[in-house]
mmCIF file of C-alpha atoms in Angstrom:
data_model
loop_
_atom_site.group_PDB
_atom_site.id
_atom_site.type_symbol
_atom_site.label_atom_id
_atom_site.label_comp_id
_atom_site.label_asym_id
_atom_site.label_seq_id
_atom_site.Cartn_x
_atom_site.Cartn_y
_atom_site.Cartn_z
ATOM 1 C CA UNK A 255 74.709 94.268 77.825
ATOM 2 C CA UNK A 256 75.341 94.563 81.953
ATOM 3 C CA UNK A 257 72.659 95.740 83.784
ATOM 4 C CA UNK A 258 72.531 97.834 86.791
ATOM 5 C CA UNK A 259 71.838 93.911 88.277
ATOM 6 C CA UNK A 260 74.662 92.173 86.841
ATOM 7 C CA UNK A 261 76.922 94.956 86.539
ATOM 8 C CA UNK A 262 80.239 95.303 88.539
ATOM 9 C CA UNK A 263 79.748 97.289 91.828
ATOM 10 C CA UNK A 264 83.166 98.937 91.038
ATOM 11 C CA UNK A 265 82.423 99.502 87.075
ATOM 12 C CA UNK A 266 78.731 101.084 88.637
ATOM 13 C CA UNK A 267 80.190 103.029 91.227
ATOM 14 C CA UNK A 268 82.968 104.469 87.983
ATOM 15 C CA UNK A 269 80.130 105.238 86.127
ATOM 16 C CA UNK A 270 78.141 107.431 88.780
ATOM 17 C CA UNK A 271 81.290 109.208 90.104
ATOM 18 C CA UNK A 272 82.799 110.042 87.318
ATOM 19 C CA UNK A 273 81.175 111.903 83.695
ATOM 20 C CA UNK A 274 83.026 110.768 80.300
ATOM 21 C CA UNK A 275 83.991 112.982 77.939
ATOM 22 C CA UNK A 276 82.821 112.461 74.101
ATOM 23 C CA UNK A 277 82.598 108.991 73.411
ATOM 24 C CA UNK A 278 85.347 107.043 72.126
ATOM 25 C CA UNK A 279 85.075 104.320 69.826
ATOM 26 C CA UNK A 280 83.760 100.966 70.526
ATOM 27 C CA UNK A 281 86.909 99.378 70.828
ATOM 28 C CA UNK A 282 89.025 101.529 72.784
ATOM 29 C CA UNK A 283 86.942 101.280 76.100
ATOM 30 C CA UNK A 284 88.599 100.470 79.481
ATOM 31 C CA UNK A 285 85.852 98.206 79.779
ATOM 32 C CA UNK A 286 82.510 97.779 77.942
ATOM 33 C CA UNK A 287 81.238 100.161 80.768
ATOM 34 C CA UNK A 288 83.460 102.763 80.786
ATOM 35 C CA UNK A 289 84.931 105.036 78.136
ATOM 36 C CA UNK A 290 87.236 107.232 80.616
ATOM 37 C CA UNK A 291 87.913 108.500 83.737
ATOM 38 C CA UNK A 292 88.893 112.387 84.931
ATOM 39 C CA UNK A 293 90.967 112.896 87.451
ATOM 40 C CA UNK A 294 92.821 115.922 88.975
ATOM 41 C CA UNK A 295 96.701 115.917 88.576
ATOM 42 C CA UNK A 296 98.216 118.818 89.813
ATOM 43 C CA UNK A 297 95.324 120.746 90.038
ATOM 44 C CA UNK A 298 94.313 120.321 86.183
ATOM 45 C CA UNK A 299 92.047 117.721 84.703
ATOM 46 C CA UNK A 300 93.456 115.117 82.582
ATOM 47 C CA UNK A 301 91.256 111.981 80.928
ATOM 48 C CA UNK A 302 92.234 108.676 81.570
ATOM 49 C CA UNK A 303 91.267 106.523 78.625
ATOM 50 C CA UNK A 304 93.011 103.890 76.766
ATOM 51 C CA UNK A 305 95.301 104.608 73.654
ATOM 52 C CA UNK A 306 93.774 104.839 69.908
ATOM 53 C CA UNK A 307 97.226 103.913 67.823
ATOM 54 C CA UNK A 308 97.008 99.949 66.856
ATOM 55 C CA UNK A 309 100.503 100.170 66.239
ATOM 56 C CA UNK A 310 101.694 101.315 69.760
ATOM 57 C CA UNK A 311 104.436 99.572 71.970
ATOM 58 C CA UNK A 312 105.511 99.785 75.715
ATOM 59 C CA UNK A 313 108.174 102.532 76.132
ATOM 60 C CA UNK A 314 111.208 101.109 75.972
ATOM 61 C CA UNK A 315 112.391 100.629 79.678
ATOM 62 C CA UNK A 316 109.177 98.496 80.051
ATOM 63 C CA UNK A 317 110.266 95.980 77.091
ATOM 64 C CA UNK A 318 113.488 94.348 79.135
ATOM 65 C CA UNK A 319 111.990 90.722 80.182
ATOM 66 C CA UNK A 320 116.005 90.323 81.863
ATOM 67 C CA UNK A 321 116.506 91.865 84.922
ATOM 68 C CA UNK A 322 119.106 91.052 87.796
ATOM 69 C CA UNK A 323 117.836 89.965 91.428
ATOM 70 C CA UNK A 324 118.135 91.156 93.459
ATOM 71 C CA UNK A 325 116.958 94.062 93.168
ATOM 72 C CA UNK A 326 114.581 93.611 90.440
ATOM 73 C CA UNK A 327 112.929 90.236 92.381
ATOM 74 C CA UNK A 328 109.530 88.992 91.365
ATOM 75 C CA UNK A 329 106.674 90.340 94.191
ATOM 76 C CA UNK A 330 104.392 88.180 95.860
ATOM 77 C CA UNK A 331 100.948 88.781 95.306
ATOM 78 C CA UNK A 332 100.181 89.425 98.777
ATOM 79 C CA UNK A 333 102.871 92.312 99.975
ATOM 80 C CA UNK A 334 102.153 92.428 103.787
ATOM 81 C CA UNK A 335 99.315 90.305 105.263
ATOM 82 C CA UNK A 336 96.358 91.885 105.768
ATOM 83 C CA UNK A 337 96.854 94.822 102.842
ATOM 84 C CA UNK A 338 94.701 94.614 99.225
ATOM 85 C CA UNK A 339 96.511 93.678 96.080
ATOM 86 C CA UNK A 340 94.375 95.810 93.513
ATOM 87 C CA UNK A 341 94.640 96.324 89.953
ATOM 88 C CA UNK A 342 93.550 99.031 87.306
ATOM 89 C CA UNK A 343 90.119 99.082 87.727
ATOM 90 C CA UNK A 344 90.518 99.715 91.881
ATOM 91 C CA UNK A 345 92.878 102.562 91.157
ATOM 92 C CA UNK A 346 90.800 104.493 88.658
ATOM 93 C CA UNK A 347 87.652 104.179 91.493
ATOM 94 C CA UNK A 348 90.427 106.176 93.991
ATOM 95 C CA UNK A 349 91.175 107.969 91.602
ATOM 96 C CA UNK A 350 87.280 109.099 91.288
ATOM 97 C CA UNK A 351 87.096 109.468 94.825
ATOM 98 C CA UNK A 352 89.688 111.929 94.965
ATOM 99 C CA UNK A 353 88.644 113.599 92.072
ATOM 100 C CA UNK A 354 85.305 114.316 93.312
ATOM 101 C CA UNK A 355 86.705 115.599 96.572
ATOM 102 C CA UNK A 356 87.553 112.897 98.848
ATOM 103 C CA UNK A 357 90.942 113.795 100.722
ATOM 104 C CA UNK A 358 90.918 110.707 102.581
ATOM 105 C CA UNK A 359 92.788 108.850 100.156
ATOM 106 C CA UNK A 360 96.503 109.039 98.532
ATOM 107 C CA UNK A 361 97.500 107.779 95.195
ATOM 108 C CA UNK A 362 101.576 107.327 95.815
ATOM 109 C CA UNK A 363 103.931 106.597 93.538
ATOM 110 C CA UNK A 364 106.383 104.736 95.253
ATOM 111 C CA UNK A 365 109.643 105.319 92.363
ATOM 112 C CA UNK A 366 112.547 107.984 92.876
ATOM 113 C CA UNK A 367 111.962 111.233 90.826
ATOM 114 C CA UNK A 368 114.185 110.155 87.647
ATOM 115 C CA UNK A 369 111.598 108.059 87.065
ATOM 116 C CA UNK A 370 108.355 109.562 87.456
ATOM 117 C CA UNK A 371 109.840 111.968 85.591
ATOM 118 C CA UNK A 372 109.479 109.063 82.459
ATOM 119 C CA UNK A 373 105.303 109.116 82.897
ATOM 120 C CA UNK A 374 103.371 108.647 86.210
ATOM 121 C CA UNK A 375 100.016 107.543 86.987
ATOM 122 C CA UNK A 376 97.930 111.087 86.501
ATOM 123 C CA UNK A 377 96.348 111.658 89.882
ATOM 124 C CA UNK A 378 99.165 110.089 92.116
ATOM 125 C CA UNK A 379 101.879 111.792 94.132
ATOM 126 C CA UNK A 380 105.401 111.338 94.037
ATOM 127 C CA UNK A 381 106.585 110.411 97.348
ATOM 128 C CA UNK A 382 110.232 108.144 96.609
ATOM 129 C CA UNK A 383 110.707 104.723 98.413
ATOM 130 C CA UNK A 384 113.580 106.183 99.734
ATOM 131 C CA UNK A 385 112.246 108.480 102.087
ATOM 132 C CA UNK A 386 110.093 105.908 104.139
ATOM 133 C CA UNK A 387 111.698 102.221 103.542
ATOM 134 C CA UNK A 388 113.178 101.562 106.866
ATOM 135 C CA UNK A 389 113.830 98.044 106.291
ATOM 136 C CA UNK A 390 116.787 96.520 107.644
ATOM 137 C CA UNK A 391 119.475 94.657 106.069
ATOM 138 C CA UNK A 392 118.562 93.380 102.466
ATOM 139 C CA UNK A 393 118.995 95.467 99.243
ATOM 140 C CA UNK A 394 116.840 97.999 99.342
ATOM 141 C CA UNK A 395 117.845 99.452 102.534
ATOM 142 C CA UNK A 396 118.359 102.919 102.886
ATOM 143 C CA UNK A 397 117.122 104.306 105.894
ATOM 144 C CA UNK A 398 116.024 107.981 105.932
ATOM 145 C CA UNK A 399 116.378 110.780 108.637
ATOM 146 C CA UNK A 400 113.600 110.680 111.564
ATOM 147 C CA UNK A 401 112.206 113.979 110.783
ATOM 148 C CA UNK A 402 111.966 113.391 107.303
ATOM 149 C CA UNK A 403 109.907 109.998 107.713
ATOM 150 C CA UNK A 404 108.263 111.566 110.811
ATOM 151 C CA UNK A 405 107.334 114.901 108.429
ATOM 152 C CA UNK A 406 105.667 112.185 105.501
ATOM 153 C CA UNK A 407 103.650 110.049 107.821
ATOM 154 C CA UNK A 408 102.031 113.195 109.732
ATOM 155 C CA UNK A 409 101.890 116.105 107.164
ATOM 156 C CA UNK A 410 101.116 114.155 104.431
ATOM 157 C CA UNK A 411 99.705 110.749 105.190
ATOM 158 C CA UNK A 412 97.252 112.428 108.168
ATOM 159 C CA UNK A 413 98.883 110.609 111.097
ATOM 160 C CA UNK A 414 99.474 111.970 114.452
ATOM 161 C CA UNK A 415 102.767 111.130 116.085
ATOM 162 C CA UNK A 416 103.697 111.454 120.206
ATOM 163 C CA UNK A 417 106.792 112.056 120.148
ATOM 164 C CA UNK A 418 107.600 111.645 124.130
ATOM 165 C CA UNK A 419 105.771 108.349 123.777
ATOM 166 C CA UNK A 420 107.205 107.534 120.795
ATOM 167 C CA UNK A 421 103.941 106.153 119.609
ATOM 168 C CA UNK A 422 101.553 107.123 115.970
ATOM 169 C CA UNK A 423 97.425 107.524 115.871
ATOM 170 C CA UNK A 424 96.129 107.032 112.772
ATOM 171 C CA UNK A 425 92.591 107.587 113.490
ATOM 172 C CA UNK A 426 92.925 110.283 111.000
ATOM 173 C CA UNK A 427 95.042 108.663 108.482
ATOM 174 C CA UNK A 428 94.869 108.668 104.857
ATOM 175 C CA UNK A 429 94.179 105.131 102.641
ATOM 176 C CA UNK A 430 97.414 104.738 100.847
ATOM 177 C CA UNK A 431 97.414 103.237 97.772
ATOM 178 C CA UNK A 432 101.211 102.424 96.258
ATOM 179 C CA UNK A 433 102.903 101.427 93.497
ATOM 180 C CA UNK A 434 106.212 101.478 91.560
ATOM 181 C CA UNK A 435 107.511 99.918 88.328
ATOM 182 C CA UNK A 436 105.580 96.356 88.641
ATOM 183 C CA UNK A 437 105.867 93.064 89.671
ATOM 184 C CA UNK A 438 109.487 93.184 89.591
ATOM 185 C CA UNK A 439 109.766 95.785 91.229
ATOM 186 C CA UNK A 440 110.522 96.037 95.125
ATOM 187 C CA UNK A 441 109.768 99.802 96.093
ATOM 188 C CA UNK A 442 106.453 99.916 97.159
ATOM 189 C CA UNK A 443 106.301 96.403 98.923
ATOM 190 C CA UNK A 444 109.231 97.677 101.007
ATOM 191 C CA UNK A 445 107.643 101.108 101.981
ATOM 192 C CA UNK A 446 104.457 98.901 102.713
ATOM 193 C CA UNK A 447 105.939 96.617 104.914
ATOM 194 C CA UNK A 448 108.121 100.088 107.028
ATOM 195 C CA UNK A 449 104.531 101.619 107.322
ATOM 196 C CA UNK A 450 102.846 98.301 108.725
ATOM 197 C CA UNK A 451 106.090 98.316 110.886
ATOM 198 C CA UNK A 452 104.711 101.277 112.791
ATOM 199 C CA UNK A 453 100.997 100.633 113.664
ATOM 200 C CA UNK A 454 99.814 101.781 109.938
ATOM 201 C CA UNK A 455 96.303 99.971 109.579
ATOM 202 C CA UNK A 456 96.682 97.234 107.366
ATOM 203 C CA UNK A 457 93.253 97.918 105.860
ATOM 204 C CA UNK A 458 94.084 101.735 104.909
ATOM 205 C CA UNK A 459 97.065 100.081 102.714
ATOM 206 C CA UNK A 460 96.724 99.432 99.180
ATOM 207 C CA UNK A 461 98.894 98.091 96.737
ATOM 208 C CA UNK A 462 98.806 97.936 92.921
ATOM 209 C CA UNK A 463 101.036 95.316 92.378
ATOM 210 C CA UNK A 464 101.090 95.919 88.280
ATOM 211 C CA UNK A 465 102.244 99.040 88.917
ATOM 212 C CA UNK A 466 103.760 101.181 85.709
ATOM 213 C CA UNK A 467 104.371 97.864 83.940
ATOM 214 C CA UNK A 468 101.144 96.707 83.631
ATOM 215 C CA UNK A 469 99.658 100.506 83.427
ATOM 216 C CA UNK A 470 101.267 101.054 80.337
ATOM 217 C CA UNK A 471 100.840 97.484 78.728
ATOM 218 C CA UNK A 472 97.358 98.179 78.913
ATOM 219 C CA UNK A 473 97.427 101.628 76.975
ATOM 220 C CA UNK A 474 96.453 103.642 79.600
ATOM 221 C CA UNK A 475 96.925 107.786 79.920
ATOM 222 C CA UNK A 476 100.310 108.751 81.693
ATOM 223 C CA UNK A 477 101.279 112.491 82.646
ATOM 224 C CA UNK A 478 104.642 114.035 83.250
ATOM 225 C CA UNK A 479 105.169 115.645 86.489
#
């Protein structure tokens, strides 16, 4: 059994941030520290836990092992030098955070509406690639208007933005943490490396690089918007 000297600063931290709900069996545990996790998701509470049906598969547009790239290119594991690569467990302690009332930080969802619309991370926004990738030339370009970009970065990522200077502060900027469909997926790398493009601090960047894929492999809770 882990101790409070052996155990993981991230699976202590879970455990003092966030209470569990009745206790689920042995072996359906995130981890043998942690049963669940609450988290706000449009305004409600919903339990992440892992699922209790032994004979459960990935969702069908998860079980394709084919898929053409471009687009659908394997990610790197570092997305833009200088930003975390983080997995479930780093997710669900943001998740916490928020959850107990820190507005510092944004879960994004980095996918277009049709499909968040299949199951999304509960606790993450949808904001679509589209909307920020400013990336130039390649195949996911598809710049968006000025004010719309300009309207995400300040209004809802905390930024300020000079507009005769041309220039961003993000003093007061929110720690983004992004994802999309997985490690085949492009979305969120691209809207990581438009961000960086524009002064965002590299260390206020996160990226889950598993994204839905692995989310769902795992058996863990998904909400519809």
């Amino acid at each position: 059994m882990l101790t409070k000297k052996t155990a993981h600063p991230l699976l202590a931290a879970l455990a003092c941030l966030v209470p569990t709900l009745a206790p689920l069996a042995a072996d359906n545990k995130i981890t043998p520290m942690l049963d669940s996790v609450d988290v706000i998701h449009n305004g409600q509470t919903v339990t992440i836990q892992r699922g209790h049906d032994r004979n459960a598969t990935l969702p069908e547009m998860f079980q394709k092992t084919e898929r053409g790239c471009p687009p659908f290119c394997v990610q790197p594991m570092v997305a833009v030098p200088g930003v975390d690569t983080i997995g479930e467990l780093e997710v669900l302690s943001y998740l916490s955070r928020i959850a107990q009332g820190d507005s510092t930080i944004l879960i994004i969802d980095s996918r277009t509406p049709d499909w968040v619309m299949r199951g999304t991370i509960p606790g993450s926004v949808n904001v679509p690639w589209t909307k920020i990738s400013r990336e130039a030339g390649g195949t996911f370009e598809m710049p968006s208007e000025a004010d719309s970009f300009e309207h995400i970065v300040a209004d809802e990522f905390g930024a300020t933005h000079d507009k005769e200077r041309g220039t961003w502060d993000f003093s007061q900027a929110k720690t983004l943490v992004l994802f999309c469909n997985g490690i085949w997926c492009g979305q969120s790398t691209a809207n990581l490396k438009s961000l960086v493009k524009i002064g965002y601090p590299v260390h206020k960047l996160k990226w889950y690089r598993g994204g839905m894929q692995d989310w769902v492999s795992v058996g863990l809770t998904t909400v519809q918007p």
